[in-house]
Amino acid sequence: MMLPDGYSDVPSGKVAAVVTHLEMTARPQQRDDPRGAWSLRKAERPALDWFRDLFRRVGEEWLWFARARISDAELAAIIHAPQVEVYALVHDVCDEGLLELDFREPGNCELVYFGVTSKLIGTGAARFLMNRALELAWSRDISRVWLHTCTFDHPAALAFYQRSGFRPFRRQIEVADDPRLDGTAPRDVARHVPVIE
């Protein structure tokens, strides 16, 4: 469906974001790692409670809600799939970043979830995590790595992905029930996206 030019109303109780899809079709030049006490740990068959907690701590402020709304069986089917890899960025023995790579589509790797907790934003931890993500993705026989971000995300996210070597190729509008109104997310998160009941 084609959206008309101009303004379009978003119903009360809904949120709307502009989603930008980005891709990389060749292995990028390796970037230097920032200084920091971070490491990457692969979560082998991640526990659902652990995943949900890290997902919430990394993404709640940016209105990540898709995985919070699915059942345990649906979540397990995704993150336990043989071609899906989940990693934690570790800082001071705590898991403070989330990386999910999906290799289920032949020749492709989707960076499904990528982010660090609020205390690590601006420290270089995200650069470290992206460097590891791209090493892992391009270690496979693929021809494309892709991801998407949206206007709910950190204001520097889109530029960060472009500096990392991704180029935009598609834009969409996503409309969904506001997760703060149905209890999926706390009412006071994501103040940059006002609640309209």
Short mmCIF file of N, CA and C in Angstrom, two decimals, residues 7 11 14 16 28 35 48-49 63 69 80-81 87-88 95 109-110 115 125 136 139 148 171 179 182 191:
data_model
loop_
_atom_site.label_atom_id
_atom_site.label_comp_id
_atom_site.label_asym_id
_atom_site.label_seq_id
_atom_site.Cartn_x
_atom_site.Cartn_y
_atom_site.Cartn_z
N TYR A 7 0.82 14.34 5.83
CA TYR A 7 0.67 13.71 7.13
C TYR A 7 -0.36 12.59 7.08
N PRO A 11 -3.34 6.12 14.88
CA PRO A 11 -4.39 6.01 15.90
C PRO A 11 -3.83 6.09 17.32
N LYS A 14 -1.22 3.68 19.47
CA LYS A 14 -0.24 3.10 18.55
C LYS A 14 1.03 3.94 18.55
N ALA A 16 4.41 4.78 15.78
CA ALA A 16 4.83 4.66 14.38
C ALA A 16 6.29 5.08 14.27
N PRO A 28 34.02 -5.46 4.94
CA PRO A 28 34.58 -4.11 5.10
C PRO A 28 36.04 -4.17 5.55
N ARG A 35 39.73 1.11 23.05
CA ARG A 35 40.25 0.56 24.29
C ARG A 35 39.10 0.32 25.26
N LEU A 48 15.97 -18.73 28.12
CA LEU A 48 14.98 -17.74 27.72
C LEU A 48 14.93 -16.57 28.69
N ASP A 49 14.99 -16.84 29.99
CA ASP A 49 14.96 -15.75 30.98
C ASP A 49 16.18 -14.85 30.82
N LEU A 63 12.37 1.06 22.74
CA LEU A 63 11.10 0.39 22.43
C LEU A 63 11.27 -0.90 21.63
N ARG A 69 6.90 -9.75 23.24
CA ARG A 69 5.49 -10.09 23.04
C ARG A 69 5.25 -11.53 22.59
N HIS A 80 17.08 -20.72 19.43
CA HIS A 80 17.71 -22.04 19.49
C HIS A 80 17.85 -22.68 18.11
N ALA A 81 17.45 -21.96 17.07
CA ALA A 81 17.59 -22.49 15.71
C ALA A 81 19.07 -22.68 15.39
N TYR A 87 25.08 -13.78 21.12
CA TYR A 87 26.29 -13.44 21.86
C TYR A 87 25.99 -12.36 22.88
N ALA A 88 26.78 -12.35 23.94
CA ALA A 88 26.72 -11.29 24.93
C ALA A 88 28.05 -10.54 24.94
N ASP A 95 26.90 -9.34 31.62
CA ASP A 95 26.46 -9.26 30.22
C ASP A 95 25.80 -7.90 30.01
N CYS A 109 23.45 -12.80 6.19
CA CYS A 109 23.48 -12.73 7.65
C CYS A 109 22.70 -11.49 8.05
N GLU A 110 21.69 -11.68 8.86
CA GLU A 110 20.97 -10.53 9.42
C GLU A 110 21.46 -10.27 10.83
N GLY A 115 23.15 -4.18 20.31
CA GLY A 115 23.13 -3.02 21.19
C GLY A 115 23.82 -3.29 22.50
N ALA A 125 32.14 0.53 23.39
CA ALA A 125 31.71 -0.87 23.47
C ALA A 125 30.92 -1.28 22.24
N LEU A 136 32.40 -12.21 12.67
CA LEU A 136 31.63 -13.45 12.71
C LEU A 136 30.79 -13.64 11.45
N SER A 139 32.92 -14.44 8.38
CA SER A 139 33.67 -15.69 8.46
C SER A 139 32.90 -16.82 7.77
N HIS A 148 18.28 -3.59 10.27
CA HIS A 148 17.41 -2.43 10.18
C HIS A 148 17.43 -1.68 11.50
N ARG A 171 13.19 1.81 2.99
CA ARG A 171 12.58 2.53 4.11
C ARG A 171 11.13 2.10 4.22
N PRO A 179 3.87 -0.46 23.31
CA PRO A 179 4.16 -1.48 24.34
C PRO A 179 4.05 -0.95 25.76
N ASP A 182 0.26 -1.68 27.10
CA ASP A 182 -0.25 -3.03 27.38
C ASP A 182 0.62 -3.78 28.39
N ARG A 191 11.10 8.21 26.51
CA ARG A 191 10.44 9.52 26.59
C ARG A 191 10.53 10.28 25.27
#
